[in-house]
Short mmCIF file of C-alpha atoms in Angstrom, two decimals:
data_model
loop_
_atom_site.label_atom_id
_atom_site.label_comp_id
_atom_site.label_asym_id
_atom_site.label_seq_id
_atom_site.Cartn_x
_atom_site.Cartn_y
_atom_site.Cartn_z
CA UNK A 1 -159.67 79.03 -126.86
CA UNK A 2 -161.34 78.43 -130.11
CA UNK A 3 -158.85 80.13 -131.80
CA UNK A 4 -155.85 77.56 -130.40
CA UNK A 5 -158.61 74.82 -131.22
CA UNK A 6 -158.79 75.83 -135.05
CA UNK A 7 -154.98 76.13 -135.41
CA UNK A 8 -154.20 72.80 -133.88
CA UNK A 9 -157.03 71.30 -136.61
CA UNK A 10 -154.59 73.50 -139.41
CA UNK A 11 -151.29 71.94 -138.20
CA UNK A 12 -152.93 68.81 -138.01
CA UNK A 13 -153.95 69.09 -141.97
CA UNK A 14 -150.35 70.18 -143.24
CA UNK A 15 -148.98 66.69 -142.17
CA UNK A 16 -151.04 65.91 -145.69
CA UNK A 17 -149.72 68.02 -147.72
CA UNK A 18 -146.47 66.67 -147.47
CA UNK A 19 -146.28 63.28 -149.87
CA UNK A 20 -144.75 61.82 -152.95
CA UNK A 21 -147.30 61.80 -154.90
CA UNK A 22 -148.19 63.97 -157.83
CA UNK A 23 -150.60 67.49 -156.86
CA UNK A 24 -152.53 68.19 -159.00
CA UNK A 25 -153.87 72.33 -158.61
CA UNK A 26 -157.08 73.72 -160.40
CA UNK A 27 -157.34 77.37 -160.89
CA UNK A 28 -160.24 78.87 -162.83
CA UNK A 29 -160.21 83.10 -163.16
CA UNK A 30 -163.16 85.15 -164.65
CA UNK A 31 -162.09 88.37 -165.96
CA UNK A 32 -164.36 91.71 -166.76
CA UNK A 33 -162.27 94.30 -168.89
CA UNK A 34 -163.17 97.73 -169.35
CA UNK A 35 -161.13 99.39 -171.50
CA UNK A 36 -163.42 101.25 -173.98
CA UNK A 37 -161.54 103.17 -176.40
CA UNK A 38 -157.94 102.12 -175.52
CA UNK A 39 -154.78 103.21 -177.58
CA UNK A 40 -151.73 102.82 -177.71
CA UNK A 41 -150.04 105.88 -177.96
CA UNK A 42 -146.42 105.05 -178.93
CA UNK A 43 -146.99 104.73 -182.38
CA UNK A 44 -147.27 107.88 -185.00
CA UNK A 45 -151.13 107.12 -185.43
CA UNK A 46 -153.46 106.06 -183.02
CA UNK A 47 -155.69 102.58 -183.60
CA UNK A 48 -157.84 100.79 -181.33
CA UNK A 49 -156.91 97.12 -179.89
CA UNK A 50 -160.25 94.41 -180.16
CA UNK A 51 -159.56 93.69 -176.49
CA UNK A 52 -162.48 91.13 -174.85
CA UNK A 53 -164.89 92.54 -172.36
CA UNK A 54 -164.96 88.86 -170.42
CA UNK A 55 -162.03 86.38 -170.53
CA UNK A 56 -161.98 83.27 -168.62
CA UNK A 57 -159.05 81.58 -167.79
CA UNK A 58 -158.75 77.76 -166.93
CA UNK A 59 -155.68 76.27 -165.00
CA UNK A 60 -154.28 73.50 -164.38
CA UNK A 61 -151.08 72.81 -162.49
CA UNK A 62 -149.10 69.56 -161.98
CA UNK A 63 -146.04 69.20 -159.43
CA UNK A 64 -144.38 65.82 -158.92
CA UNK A 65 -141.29 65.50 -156.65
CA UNK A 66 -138.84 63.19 -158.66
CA UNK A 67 -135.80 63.29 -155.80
CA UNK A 68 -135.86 65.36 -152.44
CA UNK A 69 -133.53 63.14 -150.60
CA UNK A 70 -135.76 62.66 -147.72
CA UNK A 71 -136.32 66.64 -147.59
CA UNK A 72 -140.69 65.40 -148.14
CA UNK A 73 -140.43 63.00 -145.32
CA UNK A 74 -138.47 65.45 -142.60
CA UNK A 75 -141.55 68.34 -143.87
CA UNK A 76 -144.09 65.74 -143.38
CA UNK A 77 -142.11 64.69 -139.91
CA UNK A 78 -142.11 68.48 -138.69
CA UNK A 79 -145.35 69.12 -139.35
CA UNK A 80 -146.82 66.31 -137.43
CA UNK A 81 -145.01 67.18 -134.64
CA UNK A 82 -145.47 70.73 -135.09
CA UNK A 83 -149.70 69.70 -135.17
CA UNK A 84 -147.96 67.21 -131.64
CA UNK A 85 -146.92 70.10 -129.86
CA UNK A 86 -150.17 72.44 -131.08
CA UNK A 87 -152.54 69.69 -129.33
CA UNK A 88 -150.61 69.46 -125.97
CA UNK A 89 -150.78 73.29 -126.16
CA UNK A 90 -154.57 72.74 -126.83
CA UNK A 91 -155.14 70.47 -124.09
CA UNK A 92 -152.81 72.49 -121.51
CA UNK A 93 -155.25 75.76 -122.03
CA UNK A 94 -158.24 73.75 -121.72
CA UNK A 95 -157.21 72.27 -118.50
CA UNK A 96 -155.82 75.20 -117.51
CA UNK A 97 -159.23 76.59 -117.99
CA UNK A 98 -160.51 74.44 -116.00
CA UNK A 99 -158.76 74.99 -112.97
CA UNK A 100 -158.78 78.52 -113.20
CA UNK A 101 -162.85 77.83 -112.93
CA UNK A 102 -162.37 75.54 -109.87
CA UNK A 103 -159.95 78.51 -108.27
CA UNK A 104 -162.74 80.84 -109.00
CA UNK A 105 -165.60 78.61 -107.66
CA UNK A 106 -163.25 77.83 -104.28
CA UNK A 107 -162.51 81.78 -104.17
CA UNK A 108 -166.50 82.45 -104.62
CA UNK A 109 -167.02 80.09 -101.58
CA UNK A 110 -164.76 81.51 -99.40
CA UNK A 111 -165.75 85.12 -99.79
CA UNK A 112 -169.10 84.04 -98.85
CA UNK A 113 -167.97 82.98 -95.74
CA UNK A 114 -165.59 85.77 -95.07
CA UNK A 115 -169.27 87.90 -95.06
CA UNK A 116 -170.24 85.55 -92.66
CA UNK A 117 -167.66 85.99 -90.43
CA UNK A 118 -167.59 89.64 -90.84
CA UNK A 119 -171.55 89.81 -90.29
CA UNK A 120 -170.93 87.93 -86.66
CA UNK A 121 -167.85 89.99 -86.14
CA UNK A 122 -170.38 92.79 -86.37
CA UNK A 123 -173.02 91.41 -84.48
CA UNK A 124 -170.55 91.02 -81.50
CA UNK A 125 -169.17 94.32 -81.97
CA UNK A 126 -172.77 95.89 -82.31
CA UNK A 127 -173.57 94.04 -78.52
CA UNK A 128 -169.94 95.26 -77.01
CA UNK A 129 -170.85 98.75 -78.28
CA UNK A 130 -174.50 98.78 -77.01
CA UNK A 131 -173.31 97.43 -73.37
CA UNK A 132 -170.25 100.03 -73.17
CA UNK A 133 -172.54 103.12 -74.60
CA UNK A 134 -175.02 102.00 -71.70
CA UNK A 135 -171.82 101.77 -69.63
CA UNK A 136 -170.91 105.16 -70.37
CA UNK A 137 -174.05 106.76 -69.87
CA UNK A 138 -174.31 105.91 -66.49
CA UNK A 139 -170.83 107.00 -66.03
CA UNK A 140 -169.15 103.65 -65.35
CA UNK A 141 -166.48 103.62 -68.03
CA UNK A 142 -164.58 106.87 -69.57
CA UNK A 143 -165.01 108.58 -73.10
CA UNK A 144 -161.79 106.66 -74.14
CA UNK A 145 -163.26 103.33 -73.93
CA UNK A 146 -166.62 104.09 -75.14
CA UNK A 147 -164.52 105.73 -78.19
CA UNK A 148 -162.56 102.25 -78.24
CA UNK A 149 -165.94 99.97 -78.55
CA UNK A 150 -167.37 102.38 -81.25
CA UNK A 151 -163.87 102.85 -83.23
CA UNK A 152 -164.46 98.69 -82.94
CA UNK A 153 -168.11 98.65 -84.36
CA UNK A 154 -166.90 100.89 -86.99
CA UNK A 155 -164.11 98.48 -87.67
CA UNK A 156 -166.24 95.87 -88.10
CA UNK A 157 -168.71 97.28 -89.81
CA UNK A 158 -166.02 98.78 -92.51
CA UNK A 159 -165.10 94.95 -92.46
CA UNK A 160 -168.37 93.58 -93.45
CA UNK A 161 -168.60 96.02 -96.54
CA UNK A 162 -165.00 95.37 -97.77
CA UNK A 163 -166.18 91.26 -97.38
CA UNK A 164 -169.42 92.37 -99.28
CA UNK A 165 -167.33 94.00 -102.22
CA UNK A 166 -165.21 91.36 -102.36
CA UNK A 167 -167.60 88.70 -102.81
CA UNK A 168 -169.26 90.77 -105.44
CA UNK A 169 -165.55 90.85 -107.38
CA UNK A 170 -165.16 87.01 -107.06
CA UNK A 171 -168.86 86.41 -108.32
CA UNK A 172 -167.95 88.32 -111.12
CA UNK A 173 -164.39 86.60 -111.53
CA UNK A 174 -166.57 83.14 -111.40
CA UNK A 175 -169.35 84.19 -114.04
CA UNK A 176 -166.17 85.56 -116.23
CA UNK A 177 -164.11 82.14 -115.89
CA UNK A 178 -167.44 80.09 -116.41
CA UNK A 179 -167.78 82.02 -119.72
CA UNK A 180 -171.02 84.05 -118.38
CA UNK A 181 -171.85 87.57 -119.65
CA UNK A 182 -171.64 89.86 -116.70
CA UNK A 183 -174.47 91.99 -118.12
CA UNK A 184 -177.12 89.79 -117.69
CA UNK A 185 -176.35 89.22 -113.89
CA UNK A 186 -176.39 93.02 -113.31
CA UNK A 187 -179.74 94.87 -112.59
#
């Protein structure tokens, strides 16, 4: 996101650099030479070249467009709607971040109740299979429905833990959208 910010503020500065009047350029370059000892070796007897250790050179550049036949103004045209389209792009992945976080926060809310609804589909479960157990004991139902009210408590127990993951993965979605580190919310 900060990335897309800092290139729309780049597009946004070409537009300038696009005009009819004169730019001026300053250049400045400080050289360190080491050549100790350096000849040339082409010629029949060797001498050493006085070559400076520093050298400093000083620029100075001057570019005026004389005729361009509108070539400056189309540039300067493209690049402000090239910086246009680079801030609607901006804007689009901010809002877009935005809802993403509301998505998250809605998701969040929902897999908290989906534990809630899995903890009383457990708790109802957990009664049918304590009344059918006490059932079966006393030899008023057979094995096959006492197996069908624990394969149900099971059922709805497996339930509950999938609803308890899940919320864990959708807290961890929301702290990731918000722009939390996950590190510091886990022991």
């Amino acid at each position: 996101m900060q990335a897309n910010f800092y290139l729309t503020k780049a597009m946004e500065s070409m537009e300038s650099q696009y005009t009819y009047l004169p730019t001026i350029t300053l250049s400045n370059r400080y050289t360190r030479y080491n050549y100790s000892g350096f000849n040339i070796p082409a010629l029949p007897f060797p001498f050493t070249m006085d070559i400076p250790n520093y050298q400093n050179i000083f620029g100075v550049t001057i570019r005026f467009t004389l005729f361009d036949s509108f070539a400056t103004l189309k540039a300067q045209e493209s690049a402000r709607l090239n910086a246009l389209a680079s801030n609607f792009e901006y804007a689009y992945l901010k809002d877009s971040q935005n809802r993403e976080l509301i998505i998250a926060k809605e998701a969040l809310k929902s897999a908290k109740e989906k534990i809630s609804w899995a903890d009383s589909g457990v708790k109802s479960a957990s009664i049918a299979y304590s009344y059918a157990k006490e059932k079966f004991n006393a030899q008023l139902i057979d094995y096959t429905q006492y197996l069908n009210a624990l394969s149900a408590l099971l059922n709805a127990q497996s339930f509950y833990d999938a609803a308890r993951f899940d919320y864990e993965i959708k807290k961890a979605e929301f702290l990731y959208k918000n722009g939390d580190v996950l590190a510091d919310f886990v022991d």
